[in-house]
PDB file of C-alpha atoms and ligand atoms in Angstrom:
ATOM      1  CA  MET A  21     141.112-121.336   0.883  1.00 71.00           C
ATOM      2  CA  SER A  22     143.323-124.009  -0.414  1.00 92.00           C
ATOM      3  CA  THR A  23     146.537-124.914   0.604  1.00 95.00           C
ATOM      4  CA  LEU A  24     149.270-123.447  -1.285  1.00 95.00           C
ATOM      5  CA  LEU A  25     152.610-125.067   0.375  1.00 96.00           C
ATOM      6  CA  ARG A  26     152.115-128.627   2.238  1.00 97.00           C
ATOM      7  CA  PHE A  27     155.235-129.912   4.685  1.00 97.00           C
ATOM      8  CA  ARG A  28     154.950-133.342   5.614  1.00 97.00           C
ATOM      9  CA  ASP A  29     157.259-134.700   7.900  1.00 97.00           C
ATOM     10  CA  VAL A  30     160.039-132.637   7.316  1.00 97.00           C
ATOM     11  CA  TRP A  31     163.591-133.039   8.031  1.00 97.00           C
ATOM     12  CA  VAL A  32     166.597-130.424   7.676  1.00 96.00           C
ATOM     13  CA  GLU A  33     170.050-132.111   8.527  1.00 96.00           C
ATOM     14  CA  TYR A  34     173.603-130.801   7.958  1.00 94.00           C
ATOM     15  CA  GLY A  35     175.810-133.250   8.563  1.00 92.00           C
ATOM     16  CA  ASP A  36     174.714-135.152  11.842  1.00 91.00           C
ATOM     17  CA  ARG A  37     173.010-131.822  13.078  1.00 94.00           C
ATOM     18  CA  ILE A  38     169.862-131.984  12.677  1.00 95.00           C
ATOM     19  CA  ILE A  39     168.010-128.286  12.112  1.00 96.00           C
ATOM     20  CA  ILE A  40     164.448-128.950  11.031  1.00 97.00           C
ATOM     21  CA  GLU A  41     162.446-131.588  12.967  1.00 96.00           C
ATOM     22  CA  LYS A  42     159.382-133.373  11.849  1.00 96.00           C
ATOM     23  CA  LEU A  43     157.845-130.239  10.426  1.00 97.00           C
ATOM     24  CA  ASN A  44     154.157-130.737   9.366  1.00 97.00           C
ATOM     25  CA  LEU A  45     152.791-127.372   8.086  1.00 97.00           C
ATOM     26  CA  ASP A  46     150.114-126.279   5.441  1.00 97.00           C
ATOM     27  CA  ILE A  47     150.488-122.388   4.355  1.00 97.00           C
ATOM     28  CA  GLU A  48     147.413-121.193   2.649  1.00 96.00           C
ATOM     29  CA  GLN A  49     146.859-119.337  -0.424  1.00 96.00           C
ATOM     30  CA  GLY A  50     146.864-115.770   0.352  1.00 96.00           C
ATOM     31  CA  SER A  51     147.704-115.882   3.955  1.00 96.00           C
ATOM     32  CA  PHE A  52     150.628-113.729   5.344  1.00 97.00           C
ATOM     33  CA  ALA A  53     152.625-115.954   7.790  1.00 98.00           C
ATOM     34  CA  SER A  54     155.520-114.620  10.120  1.00 98.00           C
ATOM     35  CA  ILE A  55     157.712-116.939  11.344  1.00 98.00           C
ATOM     36  CA  VAL A  56     159.398-115.957  14.878  1.00 98.00           C
ATOM     37  CA  GLY A  57     162.096-118.048  16.833  1.00 96.00           C
ATOM     38  CA  PRO A  58     165.305-117.767  18.316  1.00 95.00           C
ATOM     39  CA  SER A  59     168.533-117.696  16.301  1.00 94.00           C
ATOM     40  CA  GLY A  60     169.825-120.619  14.750  1.00 93.00           C
ATOM     41  CA  ALA A  61     166.505-122.130  15.173  1.00 95.00           C
ATOM     42  CA  GLY A  62     166.326-123.054  11.163  1.00 96.00           C
ATOM     43  CA  LYS A  63     164.134-119.992  10.115  1.00 97.00           C
ATOM     44  CA  SER A  64     166.252-118.999   7.027  1.00 96.00           C
ATOM     45  CA  SER A  65     166.695-122.706   6.561  1.00 96.00           C
ATOM     46  CA  PHE A  66     162.670-122.835   6.182  1.00 96.00           C
ATOM     47  CA  LEU A  67     162.702-119.827   3.886  1.00 95.00           C
ATOM     48  CA  ARG A  68     165.780-121.702   1.386  1.00 93.00           C
ATOM     49  CA  LEU A  69     163.441-125.166   1.444  1.00 93.00           C
ATOM     50  CA  ILE A  70     160.551-123.031   0.060  1.00 93.00           C
ATOM     51  CA  LEU A  71     162.721-121.796  -2.102  1.00 90.00           C
ATOM     52  CA  GLY A  72     163.980-124.805  -3.259  1.00 88.00           C
ATOM     53  CA  GLN A  73     167.947-124.229  -2.160  1.00 87.00           C
ATOM     54  CA  GLU A  74     167.704-126.717   0.206  1.00 89.00           C
ATOM     55  CA  ALA A  75     166.055-130.268  -0.054  1.00 91.00           C
ATOM     56  CA  PRO A  76     164.516-131.951   2.884  1.00 94.00           C
ATOM     57  CA  ARG A  77     166.704-134.601   4.488  1.00 95.00           C
ATOM     58  CA  ARG A  78     163.243-136.497   4.631  1.00 95.00           C
ATOM     59  CA  GLY A  79     159.586-135.525   4.454  1.00 96.00           C
ATOM     60  CA  THR A  80     157.727-133.841   1.144  1.00 95.00           C
ATOM     61  CA  ILE A  81     156.992-130.399   0.195  1.00 95.00           C
ATOM     62  CA  ALA A  82     154.398-129.838  -2.272  1.00 94.00           C
ATOM     63  CA  LEU A  83     153.526-126.614  -4.000  1.00 93.00           C
ATOM     64  CA  ASP A  84     149.962-126.800  -5.323  1.00 91.00           C
ATOM     65  CA  GLY A  85     149.891-130.467  -4.532  1.00 92.00           C
ATOM     66  CA  GLU A  86     152.676-130.921  -6.654  1.00 90.00           C
ATOM     67  CA  PRO A  87     156.144-131.877  -5.152  1.00 91.00           C
ATOM     68  CA  LEU A  88     158.462-128.504  -5.188  1.00 88.00           C
ATOM     69  CA  THR A  89     161.105-127.923  -7.675  1.00 81.00           C
ATOM     70  CA  PRO A  90     164.293-126.097  -7.301  1.00 73.00           C
ATOM     71  CA  GLU A  91     164.083-123.650  -9.639  1.00 66.00           C
ATOM     72  CA  CYS A  92     164.739-119.606 -10.910  1.00 57.00           C
ATOM     73  CA  GLY A  93     161.025-119.962 -11.555  1.00 64.00           C
ATOM     74  CA  PRO A  94     158.384-117.164 -11.516  1.00 73.00           C
ATOM     75  CA  ASP A  95     156.497-118.485  -8.737  1.00 86.00           C
ATOM     76  CA  ARG A  96     158.757-117.562  -5.519  1.00 87.00           C
ATOM     77  CA  GLY A  97     160.543-114.205  -4.978  1.00 87.00           C
ATOM     78  CA  VAL A  98     162.969-113.688  -2.205  1.00 86.00           C
ATOM     79  CA  VAL A  99     164.229-110.798   0.084  1.00 87.00           C
ATOM     80  CA  PHE A 100     166.713-110.680   2.439  1.00 86.00           C
ATOM     81  CA  GLN A 101     167.837-108.127   5.366  1.00 83.00           C
ATOM     82  CA  ARG A 102     170.460-106.806   3.046  1.00 81.00           C
ATOM     83  CA  TYR A 103     172.581-107.753  -0.052  1.00 72.00           C
ATOM     84  CA  SER A 104     169.473-108.826  -2.113  1.00 80.00           C
ATOM     85  CA  VAL A 105     170.633-106.390  -4.762  1.00 89.00           C
ATOM     86  CA  PHE A 106     173.432-105.368  -7.128  1.00 91.00           C
ATOM     87  CA  PRO A 107     175.851-102.689  -5.713  1.00 93.00           C
ATOM     88  CA  HIS A 108     177.280-102.245  -9.699  1.00 94.00           C
ATOM     89  CA  LEU A 109     174.084-101.520 -11.380  1.00 94.00           C
ATOM     90  CA  THR A 110     171.120 -98.957 -10.941  1.00 96.00           C
ATOM     91  CA  ALA A 111     167.617 -99.508  -9.660  1.00 97.00           C
ATOM     92  CA  LEU A 112     166.543 -99.937 -13.157  1.00 96.00           C
ATOM     93  CA  ARG A 113     168.910-102.554 -14.188  1.00 93.00           C
ATOM     94  CA  ASN A 114     168.831-104.041 -10.452  1.00 94.00           C
ATOM     95  CA  THR A 115     164.823-104.818 -11.589  1.00 94.00           C
ATOM     96  CA  ILE A 116     165.236-105.677 -14.887  1.00 90.00           C
ATOM     97  CA  LEU A 117     167.572-108.540 -14.187  1.00 86.00           C
ATOM     98  CA  GLY A 118     164.677-110.152 -11.573  1.00 79.00           C
ATOM     99  CA  MET A 119     163.174-110.425 -14.837  1.00 81.00           C
ATOM    100  CA  GLU A 120     165.775-112.103 -17.131  1.00 71.00           C
ATOM    101  CA  CYS A 121     166.380-114.859 -14.772  1.00 62.00           C
ATOM    102  CA  GLU A 122     162.766-115.798 -15.528  1.00 56.00           C
ATOM    103  CA  LYS A 123     162.076-114.589 -19.350  1.00 55.00           C
ATOM    104  CA  ALA A 124     165.874-115.565 -20.778  1.00 53.00           C
ATOM    105  CA  PRO A 125     167.133-117.948 -18.276  1.00 52.00           C
ATOM    106  CA  LEU A 126     169.931-119.273 -21.218  1.00 50.00           C
ATOM    107  CA  LEU A 127     170.897-116.401 -22.382  1.00 51.00           C
ATOM    108  CA  GLY A 128     170.671-114.121 -19.272  1.00 57.00           C
ATOM    109  CA  ARG A 129     170.078-110.975 -20.916  1.00 67.00           C
ATOM    110  CA  LEU A 130     167.083-109.366 -23.213  1.00 67.00           C
ATOM    111  CA  PHE A 131     167.481-107.560 -26.409  1.00 72.00           C
ATOM    112  CA  GLY A 132     165.029-105.717 -28.673  1.00 78.00           C
ATOM    113  CA  GLY A 133     161.279-105.562 -27.913  1.00 80.00           C
ATOM    114  CA  ALA A 134     161.512-107.965 -25.571  1.00 79.00           C
ATOM    115  CA  ARG A 135     163.871-105.991 -23.743  1.00 80.00           C
ATOM    116  CA  ARG A 136     161.779-102.508 -23.737  1.00 85.00           C
ATOM    117  CA  ALA A 137     159.008-104.694 -22.311  1.00 87.00           C
ATOM    118  CA  ALA A 138     160.954-105.518 -19.666  1.00 87.00           C
ATOM    119  CA  GLU A 139     162.153-101.834 -19.298  1.00 91.00           C
ATOM    120  CA  GLU A 140     158.710-100.505 -19.029  1.00 94.00           C
ATOM    121  CA  GLU A 141     157.511-103.500 -16.710  1.00 94.00           C
ATOM    122  CA  ALA A 142     160.593-102.785 -14.629  1.00 95.00           C
ATOM    123  CA  VAL A 143     159.889 -98.946 -14.174  1.00 97.00           C
ATOM    124  CA  ALA A 144     156.346 -99.711 -13.501  1.00 97.00           C
ATOM    125  CA  MET A 145     157.255-101.784 -10.540  1.00 96.00           C
ATOM    126  CA  LEU A 146     159.670 -99.765  -9.120  1.00 97.00           C
ATOM    127  CA  GLU A 147     156.894 -96.831  -9.332  1.00 97.00           C
ATOM    128  CA  ALA A 148     155.027 -99.391  -7.620  1.00 96.00           C
ATOM    129  CA  VAL A 149     157.166 -99.782  -4.515  1.00 96.00           C
ATOM    130  CA  GLY A 150     157.998 -95.587  -4.655  1.00 96.00           C
ATOM    131  CA  LEU A 151     161.473 -95.062  -6.643  1.00 97.00           C
ATOM    132  CA  GLY A 152     159.777 -94.035  -9.658  1.00 97.00           C
ATOM    133  CA  HIS A 153     162.491 -90.711  -9.587  1.00 97.00           C
ATOM    134  CA  SER A 154     165.410 -93.063  -8.681  1.00 97.00           C
ATOM    135  CA  LEU A 155     165.435 -95.504 -11.575  1.00 97.00           C
ATOM    136  CA  HIS A 156     168.856 -94.470 -12.355  1.00 97.00           C
ATOM    137  CA  LEU A 157     170.679 -94.507  -8.723  1.00 98.00           C
ATOM    138  CA  TYR A 158     172.933 -97.133  -7.669  1.00 97.00           C
ATOM    139  CA  PRO A 159     172.485 -98.667  -4.186  1.00 96.00           C
ATOM    140  CA  ALA A 160     175.135 -96.904  -2.793  1.00 96.00           C
ATOM    141  CA  GLN A 161     173.226 -93.844  -3.474  1.00 97.00           C
ATOM    142  CA  MET A 162     169.691 -95.088  -1.992  1.00 96.00           C
ATOM    143  CA  SER A 163     169.126 -95.055   1.973  1.00 95.00           C
ATOM    144  CA  GLY A 164     168.753 -98.409   3.587  1.00 94.00           C
ATOM    145  CA  GLY A 165     164.729 -98.391   3.236  1.00 95.00           C
ATOM    146  CA  MET A 166     165.161 -97.534  -0.612  1.00 96.00           C
ATOM    147  CA  GLN A 167     167.046-100.391  -0.796  1.00 95.00           C
ATOM    148  CA  GLN A 168     164.722-102.662   0.452  1.00 95.00           C
ATOM    149  CA  ARG A 169     162.233-101.004  -1.778  1.00 96.00           C
ATOM    150  CA  LEU A 170     164.648-101.901  -4.554  1.00 96.00           C
ATOM    151  CA  ALA A 171     164.987-105.648  -3.478  1.00 95.00           C
ATOM    152  CA  ILE A 172     161.058-106.062  -3.102  1.00 96.00           C
ATOM    153  CA  ALA A 173     160.803-104.346  -6.860  1.00 96.00           C
ATOM    154  CA  GLN A 174     163.396-106.696  -8.171  1.00 93.00           C
ATOM    155  CA  ALA A 175     161.797-109.832  -6.120  1.00 93.00           C
ATOM    156  CA  LEU A 176     158.010-109.141  -7.399  1.00 94.00           C
ATOM    157  CA  VAL A 177     159.015-107.756 -10.948  1.00 92.00           C
ATOM    158  CA  LYS A 178     158.605-111.732 -11.857  1.00 88.00           C
ATOM    159  CA  ARG A 179     155.292-111.776 -10.422  1.00 91.00           C
ATOM    160  CA  PRO A 180     155.582-114.320  -7.710  1.00 92.00           C
ATOM    161  CA  ARG A 181     152.883-116.052  -6.372  1.00 93.00           C
ATOM    162  CA  ILE A 182     155.082-116.449  -3.021  1.00 95.00           C
ATOM    163  CA  LEU A 183     157.151-113.751  -1.363  1.00 96.00           C
ATOM    164  CA  LEU A 184     159.661-114.780   1.163  1.00 96.00           C
ATOM    165  CA  LEU A 185     161.063-112.415   3.407  1.00 96.00           C
ATOM    166  CA  ASP A 186     164.088-112.740   6.069  1.00 96.00           C
ATOM    167  CA  GLU A 187     163.914-110.117   8.292  1.00 95.00           C
ATOM    168  CA  PRO A 188     163.749-107.643   5.785  1.00 94.00           C
ATOM    169  CA  PHE A 189     163.062-104.404   7.575  1.00 94.00           C
ATOM    170  CA  GLY A 190     165.513-105.701  10.689  1.00 91.00           C
ATOM    171  CA  ALA A 191     168.388-102.904   9.919  1.00 90.00           C
ATOM    172  CA  LEU A 192     165.976-100.083   9.112  1.00 93.00           C
ATOM    173  CA  ASP A 193     164.915 -97.149  11.819  1.00 93.00           C
ATOM    174  CA  PRO A 194     161.410 -97.645  13.286  1.00 91.00           C
ATOM    175  CA  GLY A 195     160.081 -94.614  11.310  1.00 92.00           C
ATOM    176  CA  ILE A 196     160.955 -96.178   7.836  1.00 94.00           C
ATOM    177  CA  ARG A 197     160.266 -99.819   9.094  1.00 95.00           C
ATOM    178  CA  ALA A 198     156.531 -98.108   9.748  1.00 95.00           C
ATOM    179  CA  ASP A 199     156.778 -96.987   6.359  1.00 95.00           C
ATOM    180  CA  MET A 200     157.511-100.412   4.822  1.00 95.00           C
ATOM    181  CA  HIS A 201     154.947-101.987   6.595  1.00 96.00           C
ATOM    182  CA  VAL A 202     152.090 -99.893   5.013  1.00 96.00           C
ATOM    183  CA  LEU A 203     153.863-100.586   1.225  1.00 96.00           C
ATOM    184  CA  ILE A 204     154.278-104.587   2.052  1.00 96.00           C
ATOM    185  CA  ARG A 205     150.734-104.798   3.025  1.00 96.00           C
ATOM    186  CA  ARG A 206     149.927-102.796  -0.086  1.00 97.00           C
ATOM    187  CA  LEU A 207     151.393-104.805  -2.422  1.00 97.00           C
ATOM    188  CA  TRP A 208     150.629-108.312  -0.515  1.00 97.00           C
ATOM    189  CA  ARG A 209     146.853-107.352  -1.466  1.00 96.00           C
ATOM    190  CA  GLU A 210     147.552-105.459  -4.889  1.00 95.00           C
ATOM    191  CA  TYR A 211     149.500-108.750  -5.795  1.00 95.00           C
ATOM    192  CA  SER A 212     147.506-111.293  -4.210  1.00 95.00           C
ATOM    193  CA  LEU A 213     150.533-112.591  -3.079  1.00 96.00           C
ATOM    194  CA  THR A 214     151.410-115.424  -0.292  1.00 96.00           C
ATOM    195  CA  ILE A 215     153.910-114.022   1.893  1.00 97.00           C
ATOM    196  CA  VAL A 216     156.232-116.293   4.405  1.00 98.00           C
ATOM    197  CA  MET A 217     158.171-113.083   7.035  1.00 98.00           C
ATOM    198  CA  VAL A 218     160.690-114.234   9.104  1.00 97.00           C
ATOM    199  CA  THR A 219     161.139-111.400  11.887  1.00 97.00           C
ATOM    200  CA  HIS A 220     163.029-110.902  14.801  1.00 94.00           C
ATOM    201  CA  ASP A 221     160.407-107.925  15.542  1.00 94.00           C
ATOM    202  CA  ILE A 222     157.483-109.800  17.669  1.00 94.00           C
ATOM    203  CA  ARG A 223     155.043-106.479  17.323  1.00 94.00           C
ATOM    204  CA  GLU A 224     155.750-106.977  13.305  1.00 95.00           C
ATOM    205  CA  ALA A 225     155.319-110.193  13.391  1.00 96.00           C
ATOM    206  CA  PHE A 226     151.220-109.568  14.858  1.00 95.00           C
ATOM    207  CA  THR A 227     150.772-106.646  12.791  1.00 94.00           C
ATOM    208  CA  LEU A 228     151.467-107.867   9.607  1.00 96.00           C
ATOM    209  CA  GLY A 229     150.646-111.459   9.686  1.00 97.00           C
ATOM    210  CA  THR A 230     147.577-113.449   9.257  1.00 97.00           C
ATOM    211  CA  ARG A 231     149.572-115.951  10.974  1.00 97.00           C
ATOM    212  CA  VAL A 232     152.622-116.331  13.705  1.00 97.00           C
ATOM    213  CA  LEU A 233     154.204-119.570  13.421  1.00 97.00           C
ATOM    214  CA  ALA A 234     157.010-120.193  16.288  1.00 97.00           C
ATOM    215  CA  LEU A 235     159.759-122.360  15.183  1.00 97.00           C
ATOM    216  CA  ASP A 236     161.741-123.926  18.015  1.00 95.00           C
ATOM    217  CA  LYS A 237     163.110-126.904  19.259  1.00 93.00           C
ATOM    218  CA  ARG A 238     160.511-129.100  21.529  1.00 91.00           C
ATOM    219  CA  ARG A 239     163.470-130.717  23.231  1.00 88.00           C
ATOM    220  CA  HIS A 240     166.645-129.962  24.243  1.00 87.00           C
ATOM    221  CA  ASP A 241     169.898-132.324  24.570  1.00 86.00           C
ATOM    222  CA  PRO A 242     172.300-130.050  26.948  1.00 87.00           C
ATOM    223  CA  HIS A 243     174.983-132.554  25.951  1.00 88.00           C
ATOM    224  CA  ALA A 244     174.243-132.797  22.289  1.00 86.00           C
ATOM    225  CA  PRO A 245     172.605-129.612  21.116  1.00 83.00           C
ATOM    226  CA  HIS A 246     172.202-130.709  17.770  1.00 85.00           C
ATOM    227  CA  ARG A 247     170.659-133.890  18.498  1.00 88.00           C
ATOM    228  CA  PHE A 248     166.979-132.623  18.478  1.00 91.00           C
ATOM    229  CA  GLY A 249     165.743-130.001  15.533  1.00 93.00           C
ATOM    230  CA  ALA A 250     163.381-127.377  15.818  1.00 95.00           C
ATOM    231  CA  THR A 251     159.358-127.319  14.576  1.00 95.00           C
ATOM    232  CA  VAL A 252     156.564-125.052  14.879  1.00 95.00           C
ATOM    233  CA  VAL A 253     156.041-124.975  18.738  1.00 94.00           C
ATOM    234  CA  TYR A 254     153.063-122.277  18.050  1.00 94.00           C
ATOM    235  CA  ASP A 255     150.690-121.625  15.748  1.00 95.00           C
ATOM    236  CA  LEU A 256     148.639-118.502  16.309  1.00 94.00           C
ATOM    237  CA  PRO A 257     145.901-117.694  13.404  1.00 92.00           C
ATOM    238  CA  LEU A 258     145.068-113.938  13.951  1.00 91.00           C
ATOM    239  CA  ARG A 259     142.655-113.177  11.358  1.00 76.00           C
ATOM    240  CA  ALA A 260     141.283-114.417   7.961  1.00 62.00           C
ATOM    241  CA  ARG A 261     142.626-113.201   4.672  1.00 54.00           C
ATOM    242  CA  GLN A 262     143.735-109.998   2.881  1.00 51.00           C
ATOM    243  CA  GLU A 263     140.284-109.332   1.925  1.00 49.00           C
ATOM    244  CA  GLU A 264     139.425-108.405   5.214  1.00 50.00           C
ATOM    245  CA  ASP A 265     139.749-104.804   6.076  1.00 47.00           C
ATOM    246  CA  LEU A 266     143.604-105.046   7.404  1.00 49.00           C
ATOM    247  CA  ASP A 267     143.457-101.442   8.943  1.00 49.00           C
ATOM    248  CA  GLN A 268     141.885-102.899  12.308  1.00 46.00           C
ATOM    249  CA  SER A 269     145.574-104.582  12.350  1.00 46.00           C
ATOM    250  CA  GLU A 270     146.855-101.017  13.270  1.00 46.00           C
ATOM    251  CA  ASN A 271     144.840-101.448  16.610  1.00 44.00           C
ATOM    252  CA  ILE A 272     145.837-104.644  17.511  1.00 45.00           C
ATOM    253  CA  THR A 273     148.123-103.925  20.664  1.00 43.00           C
ATOM    254  CA  ILE A 274     150.545-106.665  21.917  1.00 42.00           C
ATOM    255  CA  ASP A 275     152.505-106.440  25.549  1.00 44.00           C
ATOM    256  CA  GLU A 276     155.982-106.908  25.894  1.00 43.00           C
ATOM    257  CA  ASN A 277     155.594-110.713  26.222  1.00 45.00           C
ATOM    258  CA  GLY A 278     154.056-111.050  22.675  1.00 41.00           C
ATOM    259  CA  ASN A 279     150.724-111.144  24.395  1.00 43.00           C
ATOM    260  CA  ASN A 280     147.404-109.557  22.336  1.00 39.00           C
TER     261      ASN A 280
HETATM  262  N1  LIG B 311     174.454-124.892   4.452  1.00 78.31           N
HETATM  263  C1  LIG B 311     174.979-125.204   6.022  1.00 78.31           C
HETATM  264  N2  LIG B 311     175.300-126.018   6.330  1.00 78.31           N
HETATM  265  C2  LIG B 311     176.182-126.331   7.422  1.00 78.31           C
HETATM  266  N3  LIG B 311     174.832-125.694   8.720  1.00 78.31           N
HETATM  267  C3  LIG B 311     173.991-124.579   8.257  1.00 78.31           C
HETATM  268  C4  LIG B 311     173.842-124.430   6.749  1.00 78.31           C
HETATM  269  N4  LIG B 311     173.139-123.047   6.591  1.00 78.31           N
HETATM  270  C5  LIG B 311     172.673-123.320   8.268  1.00 78.31           C
HETATM  271  N5  LIG B 311     173.224-124.019   9.137  1.00 78.31           N
HETATM  272  C6  LIG B 311     173.484-124.033  10.307  1.00 78.31           C
HETATM  273  O1  LIG B 311     171.608-124.301  10.331  1.00 78.31           O
HETATM  274  C7  LIG B 311     171.066-123.742  11.690  1.00 78.31           C
HETATM  275  C8  LIG B 311     170.283-123.233  11.348  1.00 78.31           C
HETATM  276  O2  LIG B 311     170.654-121.917  10.830  1.00 78.31           O
HETATM  277  P1  LIG B 311     169.260-120.848  10.308  1.00 78.31           P
HETATM  278  O3  LIG B 311     168.442-121.456   9.152  1.00 78.31           O
HETATM  279  O4  LIG B 311     170.178-119.922   9.459  1.00 78.31           O
HETATM  280  O5  LIG B 311     168.563-120.124  11.288  1.00 78.31           O
HETATM  281  P2  LIG B 311     167.942-118.915  11.807  1.00 78.31           P
HETATM  282  O6  LIG B 311     168.036-118.246  10.601  1.00 78.31           O
HETATM  283  O7  LIG B 311     166.680-119.104  12.719  1.00 78.31           O
HETATM  284  O8  LIG B 311     168.802-118.343  12.615  1.00 78.31           O
HETATM  285  C9  LIG B 311     172.310-122.996  12.485  1.00 78.31           C
HETATM  286  O9  LIG B 311     173.044-123.844  13.342  1.00 78.31           O
HETATM  287  C10 LIG B 311     173.390-122.676  11.303  1.00 78.31           C
HETATM  288  O10 LIG B 311     174.643-122.886  11.475  1.00 78.31           O
HETATM  289 MG1  LIG B 312     168.223-116.436   9.714  1.00 78.31          MG
END
């Protein structure tokens, strides 16, 4: 397995507040990294680093051994807990929009044959996430779970290698969340994705991840809460890779303290 993302001595600071401190981390191609940690630890900032939306104050981030470039490019897709999709566009238009960014960055729109091809791809992706019958619905006409399926379709239609998920299922009911787990695991395998998922739900982190990382401060200064930043304080490998039979993970049981 090869390293896809490599962080070396990465620091994130906002003004004089240190958020992430000396982060060293390799993320392997095809892995599913679950990120847990207290609110405000810098988990979303960490995802923004991978997206290229945030530049480290110090340190380096490499993708395939090359310095990470900020771009609205095809290699990274992202889904947030809410508001990933545009309310004034149908499911189909939302999904096509995910492609237009990539294929016509200057134009912003596709025409003619390119447009028809994009539409076909978008329909196929919506079918893959279980929204084949909802192409012309607007987000407001969809349940929370359907909206997250749409957000996933919008992210995946670019065929990214890396899918970033920021508490994607946190607002969903438990039953719906379980359906989403099945979906995301299937997509992870079918599209050979590398997934980095932030979650508050320790059970979800263990159920889905091949690895669970905890982001937190090692040191606290009670008089200066932002004097120290967060880094990886736990790094638990769970299972090998996506080739492995993941149905086994259904049998993982964890107690209230998050122990296997
Ligand atoms: N663009 C920003 N400018 C200044 N402070 C920020 C910015 N983004 C996040 N922060 C601060 O950085 C800290 C970490 O935020 P975040 O990465 O969103 O944490 P988490 O996702 O773990 O809850 C918080 O204290 C937050 O207020
Ligand atoms: Mg966050």
